C-alpha cells in the first residue's frame, strides 16, 4: 500500500491541532510568562510536548528519523490515537486475533468501531486467509503475543497484502530472538510498530509507549494527541533508562535464563500438563485445577494471572527475580503436595 491518505478520517485531515505555549516559543532560557504557570516550585513548568530529547536517543539507537517516532502515555494511548485518526465511528472496522491483548477490543468499543474477531489457529498462529478476506481499516497484531507468548509468523506477507493499517505490537520483542520490524516502516507505509518501556525497560509506572511509522502517520497521530501527554518526570525516567545498555542487556539475559529455568522446573509438577512456547517475559502454563491453583497462590501472596477464560486451564506466570521464582516453585510444590494428600484421602474414604 503506497497511499494511506484515503484511510484517514476527513475531520482529522482538516483538524487544526491545539497550539501550546511551547509551540510558539521553543527555547529553554528566559522569563516565562506565557503559559499561566506558577512561578514557584520545582515542577512548575510544562514538559516538552514533543519529547525531543527522548526521541533523539531513540532515533540514534533504533536508526530511524525523529519524524518517524511518536511518544505515547503508554502503548494504550497510541492504540487509542490511531483509532481516532483512522476509524470512522459506526462505519469502520478493526480486526483482532484472540487470544491477544485486551485493550484493542476495549478501545474499539470506546471509539464505536465495528469489531471483527479472527481467532488464532490451534498453534496460536494467524489465520492469514481469513484476515486478508475481511474489509477493515485496522489490523492488530501482537508479536510476541500476549497472553500466549509466541512470535507470530507471516507478518510481512500480511502487512504487504492487508488493505489498511497494520498495528504491530512489539511490547515483548526484547525478550525474543525474532527481529523487530521497526526498520520495515520505510518499506511499508501502512505499518505502525509499537514498543514500550513497561516491560524490558522496567518502567511500567512511568507509562511510556513508542510508535514507529512513516512521517505522515506520525504527523496525524501528533495532531490528535494531548499537548503535554508525557510528564517531565517520566521523560527523564525514559532518558535514564536508555543511558546504560549494559545493565539493560544483563537484565534481559537474566530474565530469559530464568524463563527457561522456570519452564524446566514447572514441567516437573504433576498437575502441569503443558507450557506453551514463549518469546516473552512470561509463560502460559496449562494445568489441572488451574483456577484452584491460581487462588491457592493468592492465599500465599503470590499473584499470577488466571487466563482460563481465554485459554482453557491456564495461568500466566511472569518471570520474576531468581528469588521470586524460587519462592513460586517452592509454593507450587507445597500446593502439589496438598492436592496429592487430598486425593489420597478421597481415595481412602471412597474405598471405605
Short mmCIF file of C-alpha atoms in Angstrom, two decimals, residues 76-316:
data_model
loop_
_atom_site.label_atom_id
_atom_site.label_comp_id
_atom_site.label_asym_id
_atom_site.label_seq_id
_atom_site.Cartn_x
_atom_site.Cartn_y
_atom_site.Cartn_z
CA UNK A 76 -2.56 2.24 25.26
CA UNK A 77 -2.66 5.92 24.29
CA UNK A 78 -1.16 5.06 20.90
CA UNK A 79 -3.83 2.40 20.34
CA UNK A 80 -6.50 4.99 21.09
CA UNK A 81 -4.90 7.72 18.96
CA UNK A 82 -4.65 5.54 15.86
CA UNK A 83 -8.30 4.55 16.14
CA UNK A 84 -9.26 8.22 16.33
CA UNK A 85 -7.18 9.00 13.25
CA UNK A 86 -8.26 6.10 11.06
CA UNK A 87 -11.53 4.75 12.43
CA UNK A 88 -14.82 6.43 11.49
CA UNK A 89 -17.26 5.63 14.34
CA UNK A 90 -20.15 3.31 13.43
CA UNK A 91 -18.66 2.74 9.96
CA UNK A 92 -15.13 1.34 10.07
CA UNK A 93 -13.96 -1.98 11.49
CA UNK A 94 -10.86 -3.25 13.27
CA UNK A 95 -9.58 -6.83 13.28
CA UNK A 96 -8.30 -8.55 16.41
CA UNK A 97 -6.87 -12.07 16.61
CA UNK A 98 -7.69 -13.55 20.02
CA UNK A 99 -6.39 -14.62 22.38
CA UNK A 100 -4.50 -11.33 22.41
CA UNK A 101 -4.08 -8.08 24.33
CA UNK A 102 -7.49 -6.93 25.54
CA UNK A 103 -7.15 -3.17 25.07
CA UNK A 104 -7.51 -3.39 21.28
CA UNK A 105 -11.11 -4.50 21.81
CA UNK A 106 -11.76 -2.04 24.64
CA UNK A 107 -10.70 0.96 22.56
CA UNK A 108 -12.64 -0.27 19.55
CA UNK A 109 -15.73 -0.29 21.76
CA UNK A 110 -14.92 3.14 23.21
CA UNK A 111 -14.46 4.61 19.73
CA UNK A 112 -17.60 2.89 18.46
CA UNK A 113 -15.85 0.86 15.77
CA UNK A 114 -17.00 -2.47 14.42
CA UNK A 115 -15.04 -5.44 15.74
CA UNK A 116 -14.01 -8.41 13.59
CA UNK A 117 -12.59 -11.30 15.59
CA UNK A 118 -10.42 -13.84 13.75
CA UNK A 119 -9.08 -16.29 16.35
CA UNK A 120 -5.57 -17.63 16.18
CA UNK A 121 -5.13 -21.21 14.99
CA UNK A 122 -4.66 -24.10 17.40
CA UNK A 123 -0.91 -23.42 17.49
CA UNK A 124 -1.59 -19.70 18.10
CA UNK A 125 -0.66 -18.53 14.60
CA UNK A 126 -2.53 -16.14 12.32
CA UNK A 127 -5.35 -17.28 10.07
CA UNK A 128 -3.84 -15.42 7.13
CA UNK A 129 -6.52 -16.24 4.57
CA UNK A 130 -9.37 -15.16 6.85
CA UNK A 131 -7.61 -11.89 7.73
CA UNK A 132 -6.97 -10.90 4.14
CA UNK A 133 -10.56 -11.56 3.04
CA UNK A 134 -12.01 -9.10 5.56
CA UNK A 135 -12.59 -5.39 4.96
CA UNK A 136 -11.24 -3.35 7.87
CA UNK A 137 -9.30 -0.16 8.49
CA UNK A 138 -7.01 -1.51 11.23
CA UNK A 139 -5.45 -4.90 11.93
CA UNK A 140 -3.97 -5.52 15.39
CA UNK A 141 -1.10 -7.99 15.64
CA UNK A 142 0.86 -8.70 18.83
CA UNK A 143 4.21 -10.47 18.45
CA UNK A 144 5.37 -11.95 20.76
CA UNK A 145 1.72 -12.40 21.57
CA UNK A 146 0.08 -11.75 24.91
CA UNK A 147 -1.06 -14.00 26.62
CA UNK A 148 0.35 -16.92 24.60
CA UNK A 149 4.00 -15.74 24.45
CA UNK A 150 4.82 -16.99 20.95
CA UNK A 151 6.06 -15.00 17.98
CA UNK A 152 3.69 -14.73 15.01
CA UNK A 153 4.59 -15.92 11.52
CA UNK A 154 3.84 -14.46 8.06
CA UNK A 155 3.88 -10.90 9.39
CA UNK A 156 5.43 -9.25 6.34
CA UNK A 157 3.17 -11.12 3.93
CA UNK A 158 0.12 -9.83 5.81
CA UNK A 159 1.48 -6.27 6.01
CA UNK A 160 2.12 -6.30 2.25
CA UNK A 161 -1.35 -7.57 1.40
CA UNK A 162 -3.64 -6.01 4.02
CA UNK A 163 -5.58 -3.07 2.60
CA UNK A 164 -5.47 -0.99 5.77
CA UNK A 165 -3.28 -0.02 8.73
CA UNK A 166 -1.33 -2.80 10.45
CA UNK A 167 -0.58 -2.11 14.10
CA UNK A 168 2.21 -4.43 15.22
CA UNK A 169 2.55 -4.52 19.00
CA UNK A 170 6.13 -5.41 19.94
CA UNK A 171 5.81 -4.90 23.70
CA UNK A 172 7.82 -8.09 24.35
CA UNK A 173 10.23 -8.01 21.40
CA UNK A 174 13.34 -7.53 23.58
CA UNK A 175 12.84 -11.00 25.09
CA UNK A 176 12.69 -12.64 21.66
CA UNK A 177 15.27 -13.80 19.15
CA UNK A 178 12.92 -12.73 16.36
CA UNK A 179 13.94 -9.40 14.79
CA UNK A 180 11.91 -6.26 15.33
CA UNK A 181 10.13 -4.86 12.28
CA UNK A 182 10.85 -1.24 13.19
CA UNK A 183 13.28 -0.96 10.28
CA UNK A 184 10.49 -2.09 7.92
CA UNK A 185 8.45 1.11 8.36
CA UNK A 186 10.42 2.63 5.46
CA UNK A 187 9.12 -0.16 3.18
CA UNK A 188 5.50 -0.35 4.38
CA UNK A 189 3.59 2.96 4.61
CA UNK A 190 0.67 1.18 6.34
CA UNK A 191 2.78 -0.22 9.21
CA UNK A 192 2.84 1.11 12.77
CA UNK A 193 5.21 -0.66 15.16
CA UNK A 194 4.52 -0.11 18.84
CA UNK A 195 7.04 -0.70 21.62
CA UNK A 196 7.02 0.13 25.32
CA UNK A 197 9.26 0.98 28.25
CA UNK A 198 6.96 -1.00 30.58
CA UNK A 199 8.44 -4.46 30.02
CA UNK A 200 12.12 -4.78 29.14
CA UNK A 201 12.99 -1.29 30.38
CA UNK A 202 11.27 -1.81 33.75
CA UNK A 203 9.30 1.45 33.62
CA UNK A 204 5.70 0.28 33.86
CA UNK A 205 4.94 3.05 36.37
CA UNK A 206 6.22 5.76 34.02
CA UNK A 207 3.80 4.95 31.16
CA UNK A 208 5.96 5.44 28.07
CA UNK A 209 4.96 3.87 24.77
CA UNK A 210 6.58 4.47 21.39
CA UNK A 211 5.10 4.33 17.90
CA UNK A 212 7.37 3.96 14.85
CA UNK A 213 5.78 4.69 11.47
CA UNK A 214 6.19 6.76 8.33
CA UNK A 215 6.24 10.51 8.93
CA UNK A 216 2.74 11.02 7.52
CA UNK A 217 1.17 8.70 10.07
CA UNK A 218 3.22 10.25 12.89
CA UNK A 219 2.08 13.71 11.79
CA UNK A 220 -1.59 12.78 12.09
CA UNK A 221 -1.13 10.96 15.40
CA UNK A 222 0.64 14.06 16.73
CA UNK A 223 -2.31 16.20 15.64
CA UNK A 224 -4.66 14.21 17.84
CA UNK A 225 -2.54 13.60 20.94
CA UNK A 226 -2.84 15.87 24.01
CA UNK A 227 -0.11 18.56 24.03
CA UNK A 228 1.59 17.52 27.28
CA UNK A 229 0.93 13.79 27.35
CA UNK A 230 4.28 12.76 28.90
CA UNK A 231 5.31 14.38 32.18
CA UNK A 232 8.79 15.81 32.74
CA UNK A 233 9.45 13.16 35.39
CA UNK A 234 8.53 10.36 33.02
CA UNK A 235 10.57 11.81 30.16
CA UNK A 236 13.63 11.90 32.42
CA UNK A 237 12.93 8.35 33.57
CA UNK A 238 12.86 7.23 29.94
CA UNK A 239 16.08 9.04 29.13
CA UNK A 240 17.81 7.50 32.16
CA UNK A 241 16.57 4.03 31.21
CA UNK A 242 18.23 4.35 27.80
CA UNK A 243 21.54 5.52 29.25
CA UNK A 244 23.06 2.16 30.24
CA UNK A 245 22.62 -0.56 27.64
CA UNK A 246 24.96 -2.91 29.53
CA UNK A 247 22.63 -3.13 32.54
CA UNK A 248 19.64 -3.40 30.20
CA UNK A 249 21.10 -6.36 28.30
CA UNK A 250 22.24 -8.03 31.53
CA UNK A 251 18.72 -7.87 32.95
CA UNK A 252 17.20 -9.18 29.70
CA UNK A 253 19.60 -12.13 29.64
CA UNK A 254 18.81 -12.92 33.28
CA UNK A 255 15.06 -12.85 32.65
CA UNK A 256 15.43 -15.15 29.62
CA UNK A 257 17.62 -17.56 31.62
CA UNK A 258 15.09 -17.58 34.46
CA UNK A 259 12.27 -18.17 31.97
CA UNK A 260 13.98 -21.30 30.69
CA UNK A 261 14.73 -22.47 34.22
CA UNK A 262 11.09 -21.95 35.23
CA UNK A 263 9.92 -23.93 32.22
CA UNK A 264 12.03 -26.93 33.20
CA UNK A 265 11.02 -26.85 36.86
CA UNK A 266 7.31 -26.24 36.24
CA UNK A 267 7.09 -29.29 34.00
CA UNK A 268 8.20 -31.43 36.95
CA UNK A 269 4.97 -30.61 38.79
CA UNK A 270 2.39 -33.37 38.49
CA UNK A 271 -0.52 -31.06 37.68
CA UNK A 272 1.28 -29.11 34.92
CA UNK A 273 0.20 -30.57 31.58
CA UNK A 274 1.78 -28.14 29.10
CA UNK A 275 3.87 -24.98 28.83
CA UNK A 276 3.39 -23.02 25.65
CA UNK A 277 6.49 -21.73 23.79
CA UNK A 278 7.38 -18.22 24.89
CA UNK A 279 9.49 -15.44 23.42
CA UNK A 280 8.28 -13.03 26.13
CA UNK A 281 8.95 -12.47 29.84
CA UNK A 282 6.17 -14.83 30.89
CA UNK A 283 4.96 -18.38 30.49
CA UNK A 284 1.44 -19.55 29.69
CA UNK A 285 1.07 -22.73 31.73
CA UNK A 286 -1.67 -25.29 31.21
CA UNK A 287 -2.51 -27.25 34.33
CA UNK A 288 -5.15 -29.29 36.04
CA UNK A 289 -7.22 -27.30 38.56
CA UNK A 290 -5.88 -24.01 37.10
CA UNK A 291 -8.33 -21.74 38.90
CA UNK A 292 -7.89 -23.59 42.19
CA UNK A 293 -4.11 -23.29 41.96
CA UNK A 294 -4.35 -19.63 40.98
CA UNK A 295 -6.44 -18.95 44.10
CA UNK A 296 -4.14 -21.05 46.31
CA UNK A 297 -1.17 -18.95 45.16
CA UNK A 298 -3.04 -15.74 46.00
CA UNK A 299 -3.67 -17.06 49.53
CA UNK A 300 0.11 -17.37 49.84
CA UNK A 301 0.55 -13.82 48.42
CA UNK A 302 1.92 -14.95 45.06
CA UNK A 303 -0.06 -13.29 42.30
CA UNK A 304 -0.23 -14.75 38.81
CA UNK A 305 -2.84 -14.18 36.08
CA UNK A 306 -5.76 -16.55 35.59
CA UNK A 307 -6.14 -16.94 31.80
CA UNK A 308 -8.65 -19.78 31.94
CA UNK A 309 -11.27 -17.54 30.33
CA UNK A 310 -9.18 -17.05 27.16
CA UNK A 311 -7.09 -20.25 27.00
CA UNK A 312 -8.68 -23.15 28.85
CA UNK A 313 -6.99 -24.40 32.04
CA UNK A 314 -4.13 -21.89 32.02
CA UNK A 315 -2.47 -19.35 34.23
CA UNK A 316 0.09 -16.83 33.02
#
